[in-house]
XYZ file of C-alpha atoms in Angstrom:
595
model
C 0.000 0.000 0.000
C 2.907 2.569 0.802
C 4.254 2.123 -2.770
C 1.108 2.674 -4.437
C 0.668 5.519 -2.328
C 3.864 7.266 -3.054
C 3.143 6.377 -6.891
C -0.335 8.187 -6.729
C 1.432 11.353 -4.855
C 4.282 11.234 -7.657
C 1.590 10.970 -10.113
C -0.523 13.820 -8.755
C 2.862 16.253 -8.243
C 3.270 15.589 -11.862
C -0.145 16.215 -12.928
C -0.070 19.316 -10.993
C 3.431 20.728 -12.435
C 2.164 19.695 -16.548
C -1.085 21.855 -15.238
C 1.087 24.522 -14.185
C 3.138 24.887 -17.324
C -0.035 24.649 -19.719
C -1.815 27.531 -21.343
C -3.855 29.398 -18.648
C -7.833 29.684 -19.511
C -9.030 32.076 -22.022
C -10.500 35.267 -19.938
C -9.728 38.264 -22.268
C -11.934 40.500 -23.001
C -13.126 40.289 -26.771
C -10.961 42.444 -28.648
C -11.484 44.869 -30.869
C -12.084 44.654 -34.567
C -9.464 46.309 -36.386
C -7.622 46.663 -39.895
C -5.060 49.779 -41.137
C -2.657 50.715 -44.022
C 0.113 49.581 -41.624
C -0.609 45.362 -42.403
C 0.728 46.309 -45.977
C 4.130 46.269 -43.917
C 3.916 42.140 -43.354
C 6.188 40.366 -46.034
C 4.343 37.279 -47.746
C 4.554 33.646 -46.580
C 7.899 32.474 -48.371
C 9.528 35.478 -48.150
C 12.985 34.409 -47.686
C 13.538 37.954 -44.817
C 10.155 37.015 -43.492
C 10.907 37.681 -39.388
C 9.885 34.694 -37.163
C 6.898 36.811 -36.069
C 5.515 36.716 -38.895
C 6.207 33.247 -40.404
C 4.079 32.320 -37.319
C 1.449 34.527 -37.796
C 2.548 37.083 -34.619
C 1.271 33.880 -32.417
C 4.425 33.819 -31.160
C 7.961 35.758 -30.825
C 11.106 34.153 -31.738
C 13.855 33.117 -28.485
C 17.167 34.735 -28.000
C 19.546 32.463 -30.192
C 16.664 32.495 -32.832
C 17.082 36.358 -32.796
C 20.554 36.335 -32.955
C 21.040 34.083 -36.167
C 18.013 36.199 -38.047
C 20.371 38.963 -37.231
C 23.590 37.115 -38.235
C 22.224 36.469 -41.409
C 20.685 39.923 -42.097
C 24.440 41.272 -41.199
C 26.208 38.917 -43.892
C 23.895 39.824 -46.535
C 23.843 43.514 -45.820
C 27.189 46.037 -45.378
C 24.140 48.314 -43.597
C 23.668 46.162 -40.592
C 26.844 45.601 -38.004
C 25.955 43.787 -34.273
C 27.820 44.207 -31.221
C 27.880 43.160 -27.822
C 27.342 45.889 -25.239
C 27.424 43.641 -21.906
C 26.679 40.416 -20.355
C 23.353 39.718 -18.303
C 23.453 37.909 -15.095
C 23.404 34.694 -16.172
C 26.322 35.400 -18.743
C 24.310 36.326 -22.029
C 25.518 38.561 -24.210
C 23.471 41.901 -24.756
C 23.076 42.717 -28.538
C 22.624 45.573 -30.176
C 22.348 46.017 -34.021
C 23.766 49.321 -35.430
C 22.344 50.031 -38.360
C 24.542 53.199 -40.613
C 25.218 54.475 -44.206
C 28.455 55.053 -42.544
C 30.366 58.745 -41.867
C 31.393 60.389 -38.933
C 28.547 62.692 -36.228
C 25.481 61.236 -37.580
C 23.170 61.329 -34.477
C 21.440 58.301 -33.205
C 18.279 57.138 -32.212
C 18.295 54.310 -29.705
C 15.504 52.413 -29.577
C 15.300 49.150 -27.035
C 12.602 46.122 -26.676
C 12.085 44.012 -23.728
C 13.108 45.748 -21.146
C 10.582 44.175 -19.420
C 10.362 40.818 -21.693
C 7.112 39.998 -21.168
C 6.158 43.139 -23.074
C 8.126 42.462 -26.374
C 6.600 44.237 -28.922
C 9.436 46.006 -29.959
C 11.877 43.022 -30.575
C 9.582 42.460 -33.812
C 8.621 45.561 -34.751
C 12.328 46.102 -34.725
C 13.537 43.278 -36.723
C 10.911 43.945 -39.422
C 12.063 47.550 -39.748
C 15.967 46.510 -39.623
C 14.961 43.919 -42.657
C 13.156 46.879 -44.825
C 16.300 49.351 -44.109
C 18.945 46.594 -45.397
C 17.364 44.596 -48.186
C 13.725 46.154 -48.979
C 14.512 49.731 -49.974
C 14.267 51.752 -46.550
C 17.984 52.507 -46.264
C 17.177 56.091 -46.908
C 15.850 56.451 -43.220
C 19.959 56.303 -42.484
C 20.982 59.608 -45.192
C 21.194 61.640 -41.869
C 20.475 59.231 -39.030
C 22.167 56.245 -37.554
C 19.665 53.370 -35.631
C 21.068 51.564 -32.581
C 18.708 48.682 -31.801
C 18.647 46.886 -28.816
C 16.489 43.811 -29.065
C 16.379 42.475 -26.132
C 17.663 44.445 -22.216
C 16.307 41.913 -20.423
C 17.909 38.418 -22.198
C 17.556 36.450 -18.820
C 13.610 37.263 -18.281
C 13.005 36.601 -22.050
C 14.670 32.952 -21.958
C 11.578 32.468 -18.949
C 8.854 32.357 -21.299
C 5.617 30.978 -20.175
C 2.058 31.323 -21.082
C 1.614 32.097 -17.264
C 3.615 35.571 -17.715
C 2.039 38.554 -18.065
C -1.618 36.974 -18.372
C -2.972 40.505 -19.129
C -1.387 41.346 -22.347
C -2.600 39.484 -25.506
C 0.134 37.173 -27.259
C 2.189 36.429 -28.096
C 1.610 32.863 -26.503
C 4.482 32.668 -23.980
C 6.219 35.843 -22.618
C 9.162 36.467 -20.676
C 8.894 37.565 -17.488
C 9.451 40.950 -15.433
C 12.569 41.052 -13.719
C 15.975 39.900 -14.602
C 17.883 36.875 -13.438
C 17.419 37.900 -9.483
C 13.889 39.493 -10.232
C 15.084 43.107 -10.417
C 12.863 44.983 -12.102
C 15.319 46.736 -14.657
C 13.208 49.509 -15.420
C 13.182 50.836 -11.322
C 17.401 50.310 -11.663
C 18.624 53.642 -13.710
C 19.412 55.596 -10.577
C 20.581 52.472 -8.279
C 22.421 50.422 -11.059
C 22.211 47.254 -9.226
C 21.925 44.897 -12.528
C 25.012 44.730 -15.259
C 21.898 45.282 -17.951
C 20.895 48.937 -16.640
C 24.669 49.341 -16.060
C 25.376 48.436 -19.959
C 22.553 50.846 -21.006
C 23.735 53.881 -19.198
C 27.666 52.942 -20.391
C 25.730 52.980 -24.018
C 23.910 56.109 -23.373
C 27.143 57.582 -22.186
C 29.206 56.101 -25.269
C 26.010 56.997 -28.016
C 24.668 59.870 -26.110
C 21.384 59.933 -28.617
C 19.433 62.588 -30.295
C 16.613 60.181 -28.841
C 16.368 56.916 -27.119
C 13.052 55.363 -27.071
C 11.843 52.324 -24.495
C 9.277 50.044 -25.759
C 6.701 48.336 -23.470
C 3.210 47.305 -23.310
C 0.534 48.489 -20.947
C -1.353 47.405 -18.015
C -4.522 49.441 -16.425
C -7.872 49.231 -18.184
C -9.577 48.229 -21.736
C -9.649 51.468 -23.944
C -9.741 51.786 -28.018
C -6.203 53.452 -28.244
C -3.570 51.112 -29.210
C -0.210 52.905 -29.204
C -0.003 55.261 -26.900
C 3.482 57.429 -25.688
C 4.290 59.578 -23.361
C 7.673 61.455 -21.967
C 8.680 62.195 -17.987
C 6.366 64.418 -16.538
C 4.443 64.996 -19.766
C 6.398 68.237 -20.241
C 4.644 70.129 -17.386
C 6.798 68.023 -14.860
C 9.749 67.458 -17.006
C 13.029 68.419 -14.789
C 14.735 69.605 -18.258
C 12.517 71.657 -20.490
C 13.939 72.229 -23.832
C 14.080 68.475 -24.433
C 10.279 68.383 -22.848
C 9.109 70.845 -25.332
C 11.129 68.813 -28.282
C 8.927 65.936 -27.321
C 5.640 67.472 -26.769
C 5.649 69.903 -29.565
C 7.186 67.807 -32.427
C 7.619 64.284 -31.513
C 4.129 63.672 -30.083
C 2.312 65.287 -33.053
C 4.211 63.657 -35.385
C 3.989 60.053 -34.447
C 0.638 60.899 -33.925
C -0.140 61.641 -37.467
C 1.610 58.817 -39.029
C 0.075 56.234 -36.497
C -3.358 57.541 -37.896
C -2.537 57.538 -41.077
C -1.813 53.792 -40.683
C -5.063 52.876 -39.522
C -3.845 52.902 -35.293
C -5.513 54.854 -32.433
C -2.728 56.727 -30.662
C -2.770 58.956 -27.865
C -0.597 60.219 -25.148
C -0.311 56.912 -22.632
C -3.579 57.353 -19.964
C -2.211 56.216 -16.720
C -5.050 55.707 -14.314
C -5.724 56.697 -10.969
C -8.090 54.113 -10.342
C -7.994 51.040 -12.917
C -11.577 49.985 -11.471
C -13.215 53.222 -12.361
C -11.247 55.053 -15.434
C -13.205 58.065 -15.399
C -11.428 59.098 -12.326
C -9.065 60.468 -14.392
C -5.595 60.143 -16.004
C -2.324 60.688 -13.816
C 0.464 63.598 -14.984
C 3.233 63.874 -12.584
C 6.889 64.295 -11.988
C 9.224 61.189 -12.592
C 12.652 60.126 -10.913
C 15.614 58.912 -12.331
C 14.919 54.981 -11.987
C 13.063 55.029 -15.191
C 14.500 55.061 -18.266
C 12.405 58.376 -19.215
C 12.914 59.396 -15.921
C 16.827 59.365 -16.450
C 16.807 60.368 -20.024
C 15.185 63.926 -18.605
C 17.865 63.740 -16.036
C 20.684 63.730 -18.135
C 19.314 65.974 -21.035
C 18.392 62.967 -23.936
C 14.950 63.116 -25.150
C 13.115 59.640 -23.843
C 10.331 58.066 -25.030
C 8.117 55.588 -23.344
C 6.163 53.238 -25.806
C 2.977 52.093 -23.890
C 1.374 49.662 -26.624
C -2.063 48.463 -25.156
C -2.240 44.990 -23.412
C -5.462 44.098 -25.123
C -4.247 44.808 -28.812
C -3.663 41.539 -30.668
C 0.503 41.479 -31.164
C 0.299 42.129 -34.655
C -1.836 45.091 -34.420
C 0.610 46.273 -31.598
C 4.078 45.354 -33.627
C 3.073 46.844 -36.434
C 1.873 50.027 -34.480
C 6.047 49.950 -33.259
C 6.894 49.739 -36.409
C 5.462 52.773 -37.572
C 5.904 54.700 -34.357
C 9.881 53.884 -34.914
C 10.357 55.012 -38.412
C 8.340 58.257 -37.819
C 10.783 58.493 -35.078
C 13.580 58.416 -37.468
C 12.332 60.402 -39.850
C 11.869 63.192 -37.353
C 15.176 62.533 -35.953
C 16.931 63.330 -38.982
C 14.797 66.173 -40.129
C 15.297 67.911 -36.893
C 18.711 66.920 -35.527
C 19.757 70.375 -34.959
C 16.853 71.400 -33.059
C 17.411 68.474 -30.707
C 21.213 69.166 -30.383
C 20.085 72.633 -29.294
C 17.628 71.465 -26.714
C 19.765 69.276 -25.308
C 22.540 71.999 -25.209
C 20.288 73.944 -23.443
C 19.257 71.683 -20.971
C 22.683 71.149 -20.117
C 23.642 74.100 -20.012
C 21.231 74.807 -16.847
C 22.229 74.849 -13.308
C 19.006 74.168 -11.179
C 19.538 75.451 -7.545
C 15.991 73.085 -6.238
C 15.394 69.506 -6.308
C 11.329 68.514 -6.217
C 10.715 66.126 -4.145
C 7.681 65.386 -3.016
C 3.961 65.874 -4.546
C 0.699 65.074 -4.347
C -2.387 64.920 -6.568
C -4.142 68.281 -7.219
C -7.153 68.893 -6.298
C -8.928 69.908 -9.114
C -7.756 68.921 -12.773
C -5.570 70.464 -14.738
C -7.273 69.475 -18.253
C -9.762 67.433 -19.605
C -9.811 64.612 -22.646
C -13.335 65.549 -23.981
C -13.785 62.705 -26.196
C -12.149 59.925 -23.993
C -12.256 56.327 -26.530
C -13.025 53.700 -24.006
C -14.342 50.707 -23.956
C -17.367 49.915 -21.645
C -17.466 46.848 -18.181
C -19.782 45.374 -16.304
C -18.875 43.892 -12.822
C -19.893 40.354 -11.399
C -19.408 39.011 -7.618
C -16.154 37.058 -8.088
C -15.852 33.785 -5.559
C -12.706 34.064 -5.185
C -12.053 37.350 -4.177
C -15.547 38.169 -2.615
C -15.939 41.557 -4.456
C -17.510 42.841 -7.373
C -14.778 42.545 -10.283
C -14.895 43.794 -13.865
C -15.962 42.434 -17.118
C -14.826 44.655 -20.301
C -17.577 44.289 -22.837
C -15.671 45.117 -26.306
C -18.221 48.105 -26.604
C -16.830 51.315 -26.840
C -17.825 54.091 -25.738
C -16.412 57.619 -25.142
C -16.487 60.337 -22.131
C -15.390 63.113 -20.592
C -11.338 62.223 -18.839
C -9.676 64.270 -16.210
C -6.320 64.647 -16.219
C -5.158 64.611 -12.421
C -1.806 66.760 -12.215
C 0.602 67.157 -8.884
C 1.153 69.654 -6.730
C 4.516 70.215 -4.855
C 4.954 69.315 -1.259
C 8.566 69.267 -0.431
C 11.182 70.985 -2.826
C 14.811 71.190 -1.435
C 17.629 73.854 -2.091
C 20.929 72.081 -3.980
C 24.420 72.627 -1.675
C 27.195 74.003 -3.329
C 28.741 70.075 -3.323
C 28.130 66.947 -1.759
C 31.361 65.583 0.075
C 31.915 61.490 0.703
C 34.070 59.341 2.389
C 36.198 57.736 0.530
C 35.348 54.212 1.879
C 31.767 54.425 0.519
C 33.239 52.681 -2.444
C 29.354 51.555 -3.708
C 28.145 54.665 -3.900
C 31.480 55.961 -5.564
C 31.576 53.417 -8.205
C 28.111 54.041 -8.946
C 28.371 57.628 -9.333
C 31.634 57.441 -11.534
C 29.174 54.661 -13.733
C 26.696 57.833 -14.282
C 29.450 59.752 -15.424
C 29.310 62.173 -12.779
C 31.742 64.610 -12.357
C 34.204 63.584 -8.908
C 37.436 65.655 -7.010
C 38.982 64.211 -4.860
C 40.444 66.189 -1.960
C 44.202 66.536 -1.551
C 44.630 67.872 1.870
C 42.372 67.962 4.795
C 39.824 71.299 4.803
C 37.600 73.183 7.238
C 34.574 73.643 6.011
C 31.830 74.788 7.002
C 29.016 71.590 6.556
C 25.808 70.752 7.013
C 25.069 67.221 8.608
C 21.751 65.536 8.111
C 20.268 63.237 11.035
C 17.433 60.537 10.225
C 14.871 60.088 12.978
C 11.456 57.696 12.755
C 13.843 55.633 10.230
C 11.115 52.516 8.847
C 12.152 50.368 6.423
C 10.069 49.265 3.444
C 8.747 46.326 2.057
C 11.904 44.808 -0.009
C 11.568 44.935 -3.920
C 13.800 45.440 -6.888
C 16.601 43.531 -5.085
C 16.688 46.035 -1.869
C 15.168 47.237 1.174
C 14.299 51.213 0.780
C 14.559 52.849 3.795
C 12.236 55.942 4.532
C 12.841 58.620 7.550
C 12.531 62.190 8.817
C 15.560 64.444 8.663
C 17.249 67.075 10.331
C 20.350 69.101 9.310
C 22.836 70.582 11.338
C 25.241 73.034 10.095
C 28.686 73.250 11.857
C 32.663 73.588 10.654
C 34.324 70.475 10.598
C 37.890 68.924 9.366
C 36.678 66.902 6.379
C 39.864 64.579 5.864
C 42.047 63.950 2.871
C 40.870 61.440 0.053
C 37.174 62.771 0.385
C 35.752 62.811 -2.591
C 33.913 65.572 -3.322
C 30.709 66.143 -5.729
C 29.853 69.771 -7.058
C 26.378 70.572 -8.049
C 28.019 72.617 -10.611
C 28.342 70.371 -13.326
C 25.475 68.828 -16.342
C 24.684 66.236 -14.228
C 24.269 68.261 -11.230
C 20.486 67.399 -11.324
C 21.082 63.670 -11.457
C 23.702 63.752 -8.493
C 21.148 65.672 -6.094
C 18.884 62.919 -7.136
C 20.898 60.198 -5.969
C 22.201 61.997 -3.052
C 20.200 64.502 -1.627
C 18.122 62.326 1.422
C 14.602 63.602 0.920
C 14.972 62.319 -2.664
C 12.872 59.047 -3.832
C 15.971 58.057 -5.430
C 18.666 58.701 -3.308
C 21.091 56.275 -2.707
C 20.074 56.034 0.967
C 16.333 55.871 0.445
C 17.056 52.533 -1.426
C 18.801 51.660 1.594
C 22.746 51.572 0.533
C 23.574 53.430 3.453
C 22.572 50.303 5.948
C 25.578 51.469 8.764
C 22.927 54.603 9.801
C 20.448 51.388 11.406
C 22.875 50.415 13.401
C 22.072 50.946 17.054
C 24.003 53.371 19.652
C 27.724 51.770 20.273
C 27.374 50.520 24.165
C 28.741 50.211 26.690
C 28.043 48.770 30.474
C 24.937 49.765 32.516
C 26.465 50.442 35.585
C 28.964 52.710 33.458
C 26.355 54.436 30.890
C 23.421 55.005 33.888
C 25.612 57.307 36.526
C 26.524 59.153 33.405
C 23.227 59.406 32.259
C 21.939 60.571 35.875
C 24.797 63.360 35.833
C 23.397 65.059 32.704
C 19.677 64.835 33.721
C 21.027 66.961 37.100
C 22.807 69.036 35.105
C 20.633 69.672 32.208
C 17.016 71.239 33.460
C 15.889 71.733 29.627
C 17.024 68.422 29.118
C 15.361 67.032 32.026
C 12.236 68.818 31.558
C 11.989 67.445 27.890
C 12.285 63.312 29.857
C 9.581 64.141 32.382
C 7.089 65.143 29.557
C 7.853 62.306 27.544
C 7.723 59.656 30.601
C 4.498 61.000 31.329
C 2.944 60.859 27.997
C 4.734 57.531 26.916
C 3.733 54.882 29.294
C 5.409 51.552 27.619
C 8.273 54.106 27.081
C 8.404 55.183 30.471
C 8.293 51.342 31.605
C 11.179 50.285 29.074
C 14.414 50.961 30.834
C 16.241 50.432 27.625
C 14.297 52.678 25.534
C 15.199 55.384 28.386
C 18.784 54.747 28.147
C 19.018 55.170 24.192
C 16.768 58.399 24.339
C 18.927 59.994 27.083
C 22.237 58.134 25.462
C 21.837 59.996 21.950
C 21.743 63.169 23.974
C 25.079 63.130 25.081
C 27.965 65.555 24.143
C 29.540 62.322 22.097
C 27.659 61.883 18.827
C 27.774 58.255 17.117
C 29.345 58.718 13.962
C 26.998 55.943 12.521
C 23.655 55.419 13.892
C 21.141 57.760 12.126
C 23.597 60.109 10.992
C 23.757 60.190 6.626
C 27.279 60.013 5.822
C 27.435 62.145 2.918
C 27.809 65.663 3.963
C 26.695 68.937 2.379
C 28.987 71.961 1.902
C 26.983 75.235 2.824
C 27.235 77.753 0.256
C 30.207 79.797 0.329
C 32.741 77.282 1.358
């Protein structure tokens, strides 16, 4: 009986792992009827440059050594097309990217990259198809005044995961890659930290290329709406932190791609983040973005970034072929305006912001409407697994009046003159050097006259994207102090000036500390013995009245803190004269103006 037993349980874990790795249910909502100019772009069956995409009918999207020998092959039959390696993933891959040139020196370059996140790998196609028309089809025009870098795949490790399971909202192909990379990092929260060698590849490339525009391709989540390529920029120009490239973007790029989308047969419109996915007509989000995004960044460091936000809900085709068309308006626009986006960016650089937003909040009224919203109508059902009305989308559409939900400032901090670090916060030094931010390093020791910044209420957050952010409140203290030889110091004064308060200013969302790389300010209080620390603890509460006044209030109004005779010797122990150099004190110091 125990064999058969252990056969039925082997039997049933079996069952249960085929189950897991077959195609989930069909739950979509119906999607949309659609046809455009744009299908005239699909080569015939037999083709011999037919993409794997579309021998298969966009049900599914070719693997990573399948891309690579399509691209192999496209390179030996045309002098246009030259691949590189850029960087290894994780597990050892290499990252590819296709350059494709006429040749001669300064042309500017668009950078376009798919599959950042792989499960949303619309531009890998669209990509291949357009690098086939440029080399053997009669496109190679598009390169008179323009080069195209073409990353097919950032995130090779999540790709080689494909599953049927992976992002079950978005419609084919029929198995997607996943997320996150290798160790589940989401690479698209990783341009400020650089935690992953991808995102540290693409910022070395963005350094090396420095582009006239770089342009991320993903695919949506949120609600069911008609539009099918949508785009959008950081901060949607009103939040942008650099505003010559903003106004590049808003006034030329958006209506261009606009009009050739249309004229293609798509539905395009600036991407509609929602405030509330289970009621869209709350409105559409605008707000500021930091630099862990790749538009984010891009604003950061003065390149004009696009985000592609396809719709989940498409069918792939429709959605590849939307990229498609998207990316060679892109080029053409590119090229036509090359010295108005070498200008913008000049100008951008050229700044020297003295503030740093951030913090904001949703304003309360909006700050525009959509009049003519395209949506696409729901009904809701009690769900018995989650005990709550959930949606249906119905395929009808519909259209209605969308707010657009801005942000107001809350918290906006003035830039020091530099930032000044040790020298043995080698992490943070490494990754600041990797940004290409300007470092001195201090020859002798200096007085100067610093402020210090305390944390206080310090929480830490739930962990994701491979750390454990740490949120706090924070005080500064200005004092002079002997700031020792082999500091390394980081002026504001400089084109990335912006980016470095970013990463090191402590009220930032970005900071290196607030994604906890700083984990020596958590530790507690140095001790020492209690029959030591509590005479000297009694001496300053007799000497101290203010001090001693400030105890009595807080024993009285804190009763577990009043009964926790440790919790009284920490309060009264970070009060002495002697400061910890550690515990809740930032190490990166900020040089008052002047000095």
């Amino acid at each position: 009986m125990l064999k058969f037993a252990v056969l039925a349980a082997t039997l049933a874990i079996t069952t249960a792992a085929a189950a897991a790795e077959s195609a989930p249910p069909a739950v979509l909502p119906p999607a949309l009827a659609w046809s455009g100019a744009s299908e005239k772009l699909i080569v015939q069956s037999g083709d011999p440059w037919i993409t794997p995409a579309e021998a298969s009918g966009f049900q599914t999207s070719p693997r990573y050594d399948e891309v690579r020998d399509w691209l192999d092959k496209l390179a030996k039959a045309s002098p246009l097309i030259r691949i590189e390696s850029f960087g290894r993933t994780g597990e050892g891959r290499e990252l590819l990217m296709v350059r494709a040139s006429t040749g001669g020196p300064g042309k500017p370059v668009v950078l376009v990259q798919a599959g950042i996140h792989s499960g949303e790998i619309d531009g890998k196609d669209a990509g291949l198809m357009l690098l086939r028309d440029i080399a053997v089809r009669g496109k190679s025009g598009l390169l008179d005044k323009v080069d195209l870098v073409f990353v097919p795949i950032l995130n090779i490790d999540g790709h080689e995961r494909a599953s049927p399971w992976n992002f079950l909202h978005v419609r084919g192909p029929e198995a997607k890659g996943t997320e996150g990379n290798a160790r589940n990092i989401n690479l698209n929260r990783d341009y400020a930290k650089l935690d992953t060698p991808e995102v540290r590849a693409m910022v070395a490339l963005l350094r090396r290329l420095d582009p006239a525009l770089y342009i991320d391709c993903h695919v949506s989540g949120g609600f069911d709406m008609q539009y099918d390529v949508t785009y959008t920029y950081a901060g949607w120009g009103k939040y942008a932190r650099h505003r010559a490239t903003a106004l590049w973007l808003e006034q030329r790029f958006g209506p261009t791609v606009k009009a050739a989308l249309t004229r293609a047969g798509h539905e395009p419109m600036i991407y509609p983040s929602p405030i509330d996915t289970r009621d869209p007509q709350k409105g559409i989000r605008y707000s500021p973005e930091g630099p862990r995004y790749s538009t984010g960044y891009g604003d950061f460091i003065g390149v004009p970034t696009v985000l592609v936000e396809n719709h989940m809900l498409k069918p792939y085709r429709q959605r590849v072929l939307g990229t498609y068309v998207l990316l060679e308006a892109a080029l053409k626009l590119a090229a036509q305006d090359a010295g108005r986006i070498a200008e913008a960016k000049a100008i951008d650089r050229a700044e020297r912001p003295t503030q740093l937003l951030t913090r904001w909040t949703p304003a309360k009224e909006p700050i525009g409407w959509v009049d003519r919203f395209k949506g696409v109508a729901f009904e809701t059902y009690k769900s018995a697994a989650t005990g709550r009305m959930e949606q249906r989308w119905t395929g009808r559409r519909i259209t209605f009046r969308m707010p657009i939900i801005g942000q107001d400032p809350t918290e906006t901090v003035a830039l020091p003159k530099a930032w000044l670090i040790p020298a043995a916060q080698t992490e943070v030094l490494e990754k600041l050097r990797l940004h290409g931010i300007g470092l001195e390093t201090l020859a002798t020791d200096r007085t100067l006259r610093v402020d210090t910044v305390r944390l206080h209420d310090v929480k830490l957050a739930p962990a994701h994207d491979g750390r454990i952010p740490v949120t706090a409140r924070f005080t500064h203290e200005q004092s002079d102090a002997t700031i020792p030889a082999g500091t390394v110091r980081v002026a504001s004064d400089q084109p990335l000036g912006l980016l470095a308060a970013a990463l090191l200013e402590p009220e930032s969302q970005d900071s290196f500390l607030a994604w906890g790389l700083f984990p020596e300010v958590l530790s507690p209080l140095a001790g020492t013995e209690d029959f030591v620390i509590a005479p000297i603890l009694d001496a300053l509460l007799a000497s101290d009245a203010e001090l001693r006044a400030e105890f009595s209030r807080k024993l009285a109004a804190d009763i577990i803190f009043a009964g926790d005779s440790d919790a009284r010797l920490r309060w009264l122990a970070d009060r002495l004269p002697h400061r910890d150099l550690f515990s809740g004190v930032y190490a990166i110091k900020r040089v008052v103006a002047g000095n």
